[in-house]
Tab-separated table of C-alpha atoms in Angstrom:
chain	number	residue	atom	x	y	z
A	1	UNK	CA	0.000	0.000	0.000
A	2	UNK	CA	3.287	2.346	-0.319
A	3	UNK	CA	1.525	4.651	-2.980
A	4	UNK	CA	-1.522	5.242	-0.740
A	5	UNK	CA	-3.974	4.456	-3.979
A	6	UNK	CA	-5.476	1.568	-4.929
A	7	UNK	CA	-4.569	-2.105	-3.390
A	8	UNK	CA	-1.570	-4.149	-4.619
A	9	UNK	CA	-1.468	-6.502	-7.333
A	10	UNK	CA	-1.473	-9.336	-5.145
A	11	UNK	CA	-4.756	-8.032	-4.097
A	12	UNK	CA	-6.444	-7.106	-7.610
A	13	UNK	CA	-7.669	-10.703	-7.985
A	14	UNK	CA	-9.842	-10.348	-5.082
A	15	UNK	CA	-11.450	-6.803	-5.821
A	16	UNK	CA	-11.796	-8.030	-9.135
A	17	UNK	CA	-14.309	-10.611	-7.661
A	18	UNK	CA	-15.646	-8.529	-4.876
A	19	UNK	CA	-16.390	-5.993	-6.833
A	20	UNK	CA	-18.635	-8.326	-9.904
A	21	UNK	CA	-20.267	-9.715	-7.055
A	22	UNK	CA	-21.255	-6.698	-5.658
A	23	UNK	CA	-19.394	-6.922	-2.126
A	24	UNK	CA	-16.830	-4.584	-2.929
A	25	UNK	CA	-18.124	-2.527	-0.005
A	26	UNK	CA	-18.143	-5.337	2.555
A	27	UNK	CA	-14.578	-6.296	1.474
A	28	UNK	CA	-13.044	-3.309	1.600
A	29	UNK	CA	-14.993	-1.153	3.892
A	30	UNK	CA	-15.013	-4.216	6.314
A	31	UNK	CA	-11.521	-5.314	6.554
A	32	UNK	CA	-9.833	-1.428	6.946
A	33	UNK	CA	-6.307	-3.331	7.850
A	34	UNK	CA	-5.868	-4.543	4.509
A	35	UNK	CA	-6.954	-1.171	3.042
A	36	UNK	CA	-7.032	1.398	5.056
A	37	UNK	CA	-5.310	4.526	3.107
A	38	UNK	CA	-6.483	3.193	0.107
A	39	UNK	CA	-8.106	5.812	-2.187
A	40	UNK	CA	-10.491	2.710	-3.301
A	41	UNK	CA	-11.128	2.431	0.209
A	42	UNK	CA	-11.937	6.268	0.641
A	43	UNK	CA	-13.918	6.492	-2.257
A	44	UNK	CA	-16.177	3.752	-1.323
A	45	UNK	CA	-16.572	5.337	2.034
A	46	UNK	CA	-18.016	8.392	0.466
A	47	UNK	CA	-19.937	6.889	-1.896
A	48	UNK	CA	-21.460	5.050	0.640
A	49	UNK	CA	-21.944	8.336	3.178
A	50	UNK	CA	-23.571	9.801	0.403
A	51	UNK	CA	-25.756	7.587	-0.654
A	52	UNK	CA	-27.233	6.872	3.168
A	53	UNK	CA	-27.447	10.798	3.289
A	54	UNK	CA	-29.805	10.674	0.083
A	55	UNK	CA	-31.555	7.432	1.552
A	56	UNK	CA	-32.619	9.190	4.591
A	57	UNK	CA	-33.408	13.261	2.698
A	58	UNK	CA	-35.652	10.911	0.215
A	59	UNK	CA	-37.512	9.350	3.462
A	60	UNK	CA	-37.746	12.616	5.648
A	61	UNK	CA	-40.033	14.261	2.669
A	62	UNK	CA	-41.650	10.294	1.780
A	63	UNK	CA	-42.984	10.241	5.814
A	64	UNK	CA	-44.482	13.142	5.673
A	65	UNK	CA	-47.058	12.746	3.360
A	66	UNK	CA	-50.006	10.062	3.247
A	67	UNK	CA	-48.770	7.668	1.100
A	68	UNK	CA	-47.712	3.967	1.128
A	69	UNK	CA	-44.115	2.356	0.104
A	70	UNK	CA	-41.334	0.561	0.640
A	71	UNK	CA	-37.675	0.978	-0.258
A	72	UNK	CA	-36.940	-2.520	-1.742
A	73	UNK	CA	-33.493	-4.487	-3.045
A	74	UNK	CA	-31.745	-1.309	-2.091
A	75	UNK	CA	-30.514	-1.363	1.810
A	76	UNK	CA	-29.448	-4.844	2.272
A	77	UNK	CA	-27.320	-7.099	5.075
A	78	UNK	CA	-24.430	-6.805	2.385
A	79	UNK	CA	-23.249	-3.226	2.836
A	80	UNK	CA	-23.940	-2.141	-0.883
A	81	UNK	CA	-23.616	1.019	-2.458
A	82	UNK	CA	-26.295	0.699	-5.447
A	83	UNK	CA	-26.233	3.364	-8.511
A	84	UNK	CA	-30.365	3.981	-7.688
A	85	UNK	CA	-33.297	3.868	-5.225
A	86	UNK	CA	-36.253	1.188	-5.661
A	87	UNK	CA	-39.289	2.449	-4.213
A	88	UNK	CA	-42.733	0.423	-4.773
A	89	UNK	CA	-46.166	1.982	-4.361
A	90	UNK	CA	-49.624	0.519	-4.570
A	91	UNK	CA	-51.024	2.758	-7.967
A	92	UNK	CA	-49.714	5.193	-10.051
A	93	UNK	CA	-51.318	7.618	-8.443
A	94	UNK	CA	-48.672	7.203	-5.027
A	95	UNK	CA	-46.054	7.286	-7.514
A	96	UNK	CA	-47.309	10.901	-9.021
A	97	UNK	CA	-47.578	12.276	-5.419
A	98	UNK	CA	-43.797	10.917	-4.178
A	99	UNK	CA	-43.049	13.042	-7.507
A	100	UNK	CA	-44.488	15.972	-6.419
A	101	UNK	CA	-43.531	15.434	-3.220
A	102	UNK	CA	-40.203	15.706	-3.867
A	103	UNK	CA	-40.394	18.534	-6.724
A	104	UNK	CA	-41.196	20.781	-3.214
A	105	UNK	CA	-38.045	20.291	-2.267
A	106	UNK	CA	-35.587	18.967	-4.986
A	107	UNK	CA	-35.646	19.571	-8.594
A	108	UNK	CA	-36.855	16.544	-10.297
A	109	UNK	CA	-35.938	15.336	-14.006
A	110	UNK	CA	-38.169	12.149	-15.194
A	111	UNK	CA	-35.778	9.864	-16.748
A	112	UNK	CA	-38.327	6.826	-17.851
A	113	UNK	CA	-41.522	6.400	-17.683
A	114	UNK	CA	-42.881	3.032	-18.005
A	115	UNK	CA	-46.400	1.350	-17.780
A	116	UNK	CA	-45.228	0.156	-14.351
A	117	UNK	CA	-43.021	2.497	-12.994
A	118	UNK	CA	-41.323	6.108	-12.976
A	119	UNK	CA	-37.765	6.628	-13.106
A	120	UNK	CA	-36.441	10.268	-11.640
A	121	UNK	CA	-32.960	12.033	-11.262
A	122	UNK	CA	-33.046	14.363	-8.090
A	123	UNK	CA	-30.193	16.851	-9.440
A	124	UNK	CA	-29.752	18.450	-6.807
A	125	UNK	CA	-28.650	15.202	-5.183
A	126	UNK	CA	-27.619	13.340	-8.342
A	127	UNK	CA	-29.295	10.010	-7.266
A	128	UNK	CA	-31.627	7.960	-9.222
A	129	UNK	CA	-35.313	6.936	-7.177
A	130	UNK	CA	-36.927	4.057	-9.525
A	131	UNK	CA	-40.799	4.250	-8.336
A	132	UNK	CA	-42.405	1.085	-8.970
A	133	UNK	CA	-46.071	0.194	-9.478
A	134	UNK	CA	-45.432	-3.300	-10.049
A	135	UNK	CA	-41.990	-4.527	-9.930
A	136	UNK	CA	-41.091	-5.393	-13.529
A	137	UNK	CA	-38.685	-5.883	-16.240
A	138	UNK	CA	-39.503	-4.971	-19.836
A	139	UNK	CA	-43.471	-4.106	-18.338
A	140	UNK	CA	-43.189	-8.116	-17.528
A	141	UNK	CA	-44.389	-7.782	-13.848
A	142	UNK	CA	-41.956	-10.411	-12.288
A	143	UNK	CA	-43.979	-9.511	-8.451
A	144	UNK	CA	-46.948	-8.715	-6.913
A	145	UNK	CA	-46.603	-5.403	-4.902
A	146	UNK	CA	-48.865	-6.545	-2.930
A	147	UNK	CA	-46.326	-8.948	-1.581
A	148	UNK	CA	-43.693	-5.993	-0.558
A	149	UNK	CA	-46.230	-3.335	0.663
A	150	UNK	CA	-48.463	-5.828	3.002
A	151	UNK	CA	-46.311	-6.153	5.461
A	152	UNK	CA	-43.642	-3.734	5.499
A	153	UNK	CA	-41.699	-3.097	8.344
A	154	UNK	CA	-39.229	-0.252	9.903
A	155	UNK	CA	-35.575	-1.105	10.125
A	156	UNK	CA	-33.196	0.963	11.675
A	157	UNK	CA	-30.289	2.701	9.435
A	158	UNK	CA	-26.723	3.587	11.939
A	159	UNK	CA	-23.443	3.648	10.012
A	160	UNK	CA	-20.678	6.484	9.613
A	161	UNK	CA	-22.869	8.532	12.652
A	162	UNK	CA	-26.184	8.847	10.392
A	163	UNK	CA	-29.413	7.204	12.481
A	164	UNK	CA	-32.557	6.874	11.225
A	165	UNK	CA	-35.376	4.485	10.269
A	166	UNK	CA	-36.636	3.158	6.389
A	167	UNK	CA	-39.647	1.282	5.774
A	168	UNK	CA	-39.006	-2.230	3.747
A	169	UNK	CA	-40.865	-5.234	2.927
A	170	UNK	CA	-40.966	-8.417	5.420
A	171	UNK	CA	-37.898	-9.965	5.084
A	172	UNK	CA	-39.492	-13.288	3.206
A	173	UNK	CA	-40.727	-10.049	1.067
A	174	UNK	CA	-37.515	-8.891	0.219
A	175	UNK	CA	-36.020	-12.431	0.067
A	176	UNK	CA	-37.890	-13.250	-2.806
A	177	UNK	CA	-37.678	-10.043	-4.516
A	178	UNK	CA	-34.074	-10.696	-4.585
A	179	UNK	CA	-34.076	-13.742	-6.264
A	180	UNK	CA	-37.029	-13.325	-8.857
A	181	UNK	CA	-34.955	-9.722	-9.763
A	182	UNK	CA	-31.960	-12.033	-10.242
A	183	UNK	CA	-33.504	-14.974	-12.331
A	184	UNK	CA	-36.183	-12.885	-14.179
A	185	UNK	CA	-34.604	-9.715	-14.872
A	186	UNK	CA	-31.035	-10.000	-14.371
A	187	UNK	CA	-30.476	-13.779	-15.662
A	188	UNK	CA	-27.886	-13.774	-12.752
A	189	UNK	CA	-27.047	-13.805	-9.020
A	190	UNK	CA	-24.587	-12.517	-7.162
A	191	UNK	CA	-22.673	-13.329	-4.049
A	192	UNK	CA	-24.329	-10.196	-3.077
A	193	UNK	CA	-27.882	-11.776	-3.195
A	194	UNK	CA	-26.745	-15.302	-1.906
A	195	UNK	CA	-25.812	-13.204	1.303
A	196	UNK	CA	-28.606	-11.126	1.701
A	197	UNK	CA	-31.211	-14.191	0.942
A	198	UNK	CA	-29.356	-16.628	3.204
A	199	UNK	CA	-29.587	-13.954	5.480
A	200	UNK	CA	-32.823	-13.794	5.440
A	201	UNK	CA	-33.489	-17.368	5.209
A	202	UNK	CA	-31.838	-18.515	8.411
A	203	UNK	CA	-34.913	-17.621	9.863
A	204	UNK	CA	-37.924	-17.683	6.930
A	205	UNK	CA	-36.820	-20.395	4.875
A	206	UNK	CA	-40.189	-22.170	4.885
A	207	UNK	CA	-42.165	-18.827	4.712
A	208	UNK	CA	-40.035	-17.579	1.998
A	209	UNK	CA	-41.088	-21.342	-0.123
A	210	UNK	CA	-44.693	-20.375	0.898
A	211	UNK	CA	-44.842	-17.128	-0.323
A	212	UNK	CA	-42.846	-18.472	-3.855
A	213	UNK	CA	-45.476	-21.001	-4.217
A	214	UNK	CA	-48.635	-18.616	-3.317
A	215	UNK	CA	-47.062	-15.908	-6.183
A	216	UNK	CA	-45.906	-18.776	-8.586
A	217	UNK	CA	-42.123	-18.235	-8.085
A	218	UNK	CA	-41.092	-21.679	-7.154
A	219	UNK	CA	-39.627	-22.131	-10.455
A	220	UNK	CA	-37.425	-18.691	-9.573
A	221	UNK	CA	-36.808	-20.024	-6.431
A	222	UNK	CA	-35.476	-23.461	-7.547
A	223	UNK	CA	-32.595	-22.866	-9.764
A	224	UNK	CA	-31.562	-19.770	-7.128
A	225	UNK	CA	-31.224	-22.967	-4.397
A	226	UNK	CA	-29.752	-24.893	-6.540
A	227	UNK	CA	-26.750	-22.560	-7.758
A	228	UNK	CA	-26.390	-21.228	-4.233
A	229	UNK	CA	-25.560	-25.104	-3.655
A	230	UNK	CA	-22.432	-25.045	-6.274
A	231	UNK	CA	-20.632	-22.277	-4.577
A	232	UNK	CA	-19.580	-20.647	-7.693
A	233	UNK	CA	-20.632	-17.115	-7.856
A	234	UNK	CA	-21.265	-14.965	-9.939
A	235	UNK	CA	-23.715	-18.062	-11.391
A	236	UNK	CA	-25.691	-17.397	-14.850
A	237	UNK	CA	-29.305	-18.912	-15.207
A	238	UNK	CA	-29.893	-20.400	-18.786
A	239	UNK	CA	-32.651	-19.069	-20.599
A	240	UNK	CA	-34.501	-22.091	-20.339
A	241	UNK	CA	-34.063	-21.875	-16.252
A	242	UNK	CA	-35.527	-17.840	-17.234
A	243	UNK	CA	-38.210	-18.816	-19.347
A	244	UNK	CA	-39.965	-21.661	-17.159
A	245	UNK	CA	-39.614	-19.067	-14.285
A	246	UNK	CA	-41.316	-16.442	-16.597
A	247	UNK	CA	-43.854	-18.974	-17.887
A	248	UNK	CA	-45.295	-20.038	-14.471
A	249	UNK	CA	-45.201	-16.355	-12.940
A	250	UNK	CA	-47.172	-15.882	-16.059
A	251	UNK	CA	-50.021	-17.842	-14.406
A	252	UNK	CA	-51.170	-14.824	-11.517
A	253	UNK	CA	-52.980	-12.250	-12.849
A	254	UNK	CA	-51.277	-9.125	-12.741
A	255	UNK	CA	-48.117	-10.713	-14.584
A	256	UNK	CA	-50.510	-12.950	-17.319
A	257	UNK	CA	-52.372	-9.234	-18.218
A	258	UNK	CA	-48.839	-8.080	-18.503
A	259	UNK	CA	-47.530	-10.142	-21.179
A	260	UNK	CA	-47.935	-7.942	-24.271
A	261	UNK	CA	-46.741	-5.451	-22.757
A	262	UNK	CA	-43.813	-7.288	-22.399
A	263	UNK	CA	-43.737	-8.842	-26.166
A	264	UNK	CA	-43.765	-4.941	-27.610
A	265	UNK	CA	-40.934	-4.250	-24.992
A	266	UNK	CA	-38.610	-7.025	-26.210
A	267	UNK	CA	-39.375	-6.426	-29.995
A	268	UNK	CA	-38.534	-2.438	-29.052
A	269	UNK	CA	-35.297	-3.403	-26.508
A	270	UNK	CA	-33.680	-6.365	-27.988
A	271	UNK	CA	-30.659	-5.890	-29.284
A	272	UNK	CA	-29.949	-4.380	-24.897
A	273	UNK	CA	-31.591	-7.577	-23.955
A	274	UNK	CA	-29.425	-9.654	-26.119
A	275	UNK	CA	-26.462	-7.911	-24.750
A	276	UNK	CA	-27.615	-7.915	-21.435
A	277	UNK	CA	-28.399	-12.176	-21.564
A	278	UNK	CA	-24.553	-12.577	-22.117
A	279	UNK	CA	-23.237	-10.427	-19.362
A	280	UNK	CA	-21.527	-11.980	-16.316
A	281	UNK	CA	-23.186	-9.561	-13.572
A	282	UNK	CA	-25.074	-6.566	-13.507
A	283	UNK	CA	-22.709	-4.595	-11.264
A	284	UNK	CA	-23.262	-0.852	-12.544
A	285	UNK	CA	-20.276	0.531	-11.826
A	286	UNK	CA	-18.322	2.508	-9.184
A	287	UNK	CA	-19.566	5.758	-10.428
A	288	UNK	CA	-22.785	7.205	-8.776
């Protein structure tokens, strides 16, 4: 660590695999012996200081109006630093008044509009807040929000000196939002989500199969189990493991009524979803 910048060779290796897994942060913010001085590991502080500061401005305008939601996939076990915000709401209405909401205080750019969901750039801030009606990929809706906004819970927020509270789904909730995002959208898990779901499973494993079954996810669930089993991370589904998942979560409502929605998406999008089904994680980047 002579030149005070990034880690050793000996050491690249191991970021390298951190950092596609998406536990750069716990690596390196966790183990300050190894690199403490680092500018990787002072950059990642910051990042991660900032973000928590924009976590808990976008909550202190959320709680104070009449309205519903969850922060979801974003504030995990694994100390993470994501590149956006998921939010879910019950209609599109919520999601118009969070927008407002925050134009009172921030100034607001709408990045993407969807049938399912709003995507925003606070500028003042520069974060991204992804406000989800359904959770969904390509307007496929991959989850009930139901399933995240039923039973939400506080959890309490204390790193770097910043305390305060976010609302998120149950745990079994989150749980299997992690893995359908993963299978259905991403087409690949991380050691990231093995953590947080065996996290989470320690406790809910049989609520967690429940819930997959009730919101025909077991076939999500399934191959998840069964590459958390092999160790080798980060793990690739096949499209066939992505297609039976899709084709039974096609059976509930919400995502069957969905589906040509979907269909004009992938006609529109596919030469990104082509790209995207060969990529080996869908780590965004250190820049925020």
């Amino acid at each position: 660590m002579s030149d005070n910048k990034y880690p050793s060779h000996s050491l690249k290796y191991l970021v390298k695999y951190a950092y596609i897994n998406k536990v750069l942060n716990l690596l390196v913010i966790r183990s300050p012996s190894i690199f403490k001085g680092t500018e990787l590991a002072e950059r990642l502080v910051n990042q991660r200081i900032k973000f928590l500061k924009h976590l808990h401005a976008l909550v202190d305008v959320l709680e104070r109006i009449n309205i519903e939601y969850v922060v979801f996939k974003t504030y995990r076990p694994v100390p993470e630093t994501p590149v956006d915000i998921d939010i879910c709401v019950y209609g599109l209405e919520d999601a118009l008044q969070i927008v407002k909401a925050l134009k009172t205080k921030f100034k607001i750019e709408i990045c993407n509009v969807d049938r399912f969901s709003i995507g925003i750039r606070i500028s003042d801030l520069g974060e991204y807040i992804d406000i989800y009606v359904y959770p969904h990929v390509a307007n496929f809706i991959y989850l009930n929000n139901r399933v995240l906004l039923d039973n939400k819970q506080y959890i309490d927020v204390n790193e770097f000196n910043l305390e305060f509270q976010i609302p998120i789904p149950s745990f079994t909730a989150e749980a299997l939002a992690v893995i359908s995002h993963a299978i259905i959208k991403e087409g690949v898990m991380t050691l990231n989500d093995v953590l947080t779901t065996v996290t989470y499973m320690q406790t809910n494993l049989e609520d967690i199969l429940a819930l997959a079954k009730r919101e025909s996810l077991d076939l999500a669930v399934g191959p998840f189990l069964k590459k958390l089993e092999s160790g080798r991370f980060p793990a690739r589904f096949t499209v066939l493991e992505r297609f039976l998942a899709i084709a039974q979560r096609s059976m509930k409502r919400e995502s069957f009524i969905s589906i040509p929605y979907f269909l004009r998406g992938v006609v529109k999008k596919r030469e990104a979803l082509l790209e995207a089904s060969r990529k080996v994680t869908y780590v965004r980047g250190l820049n925020r």
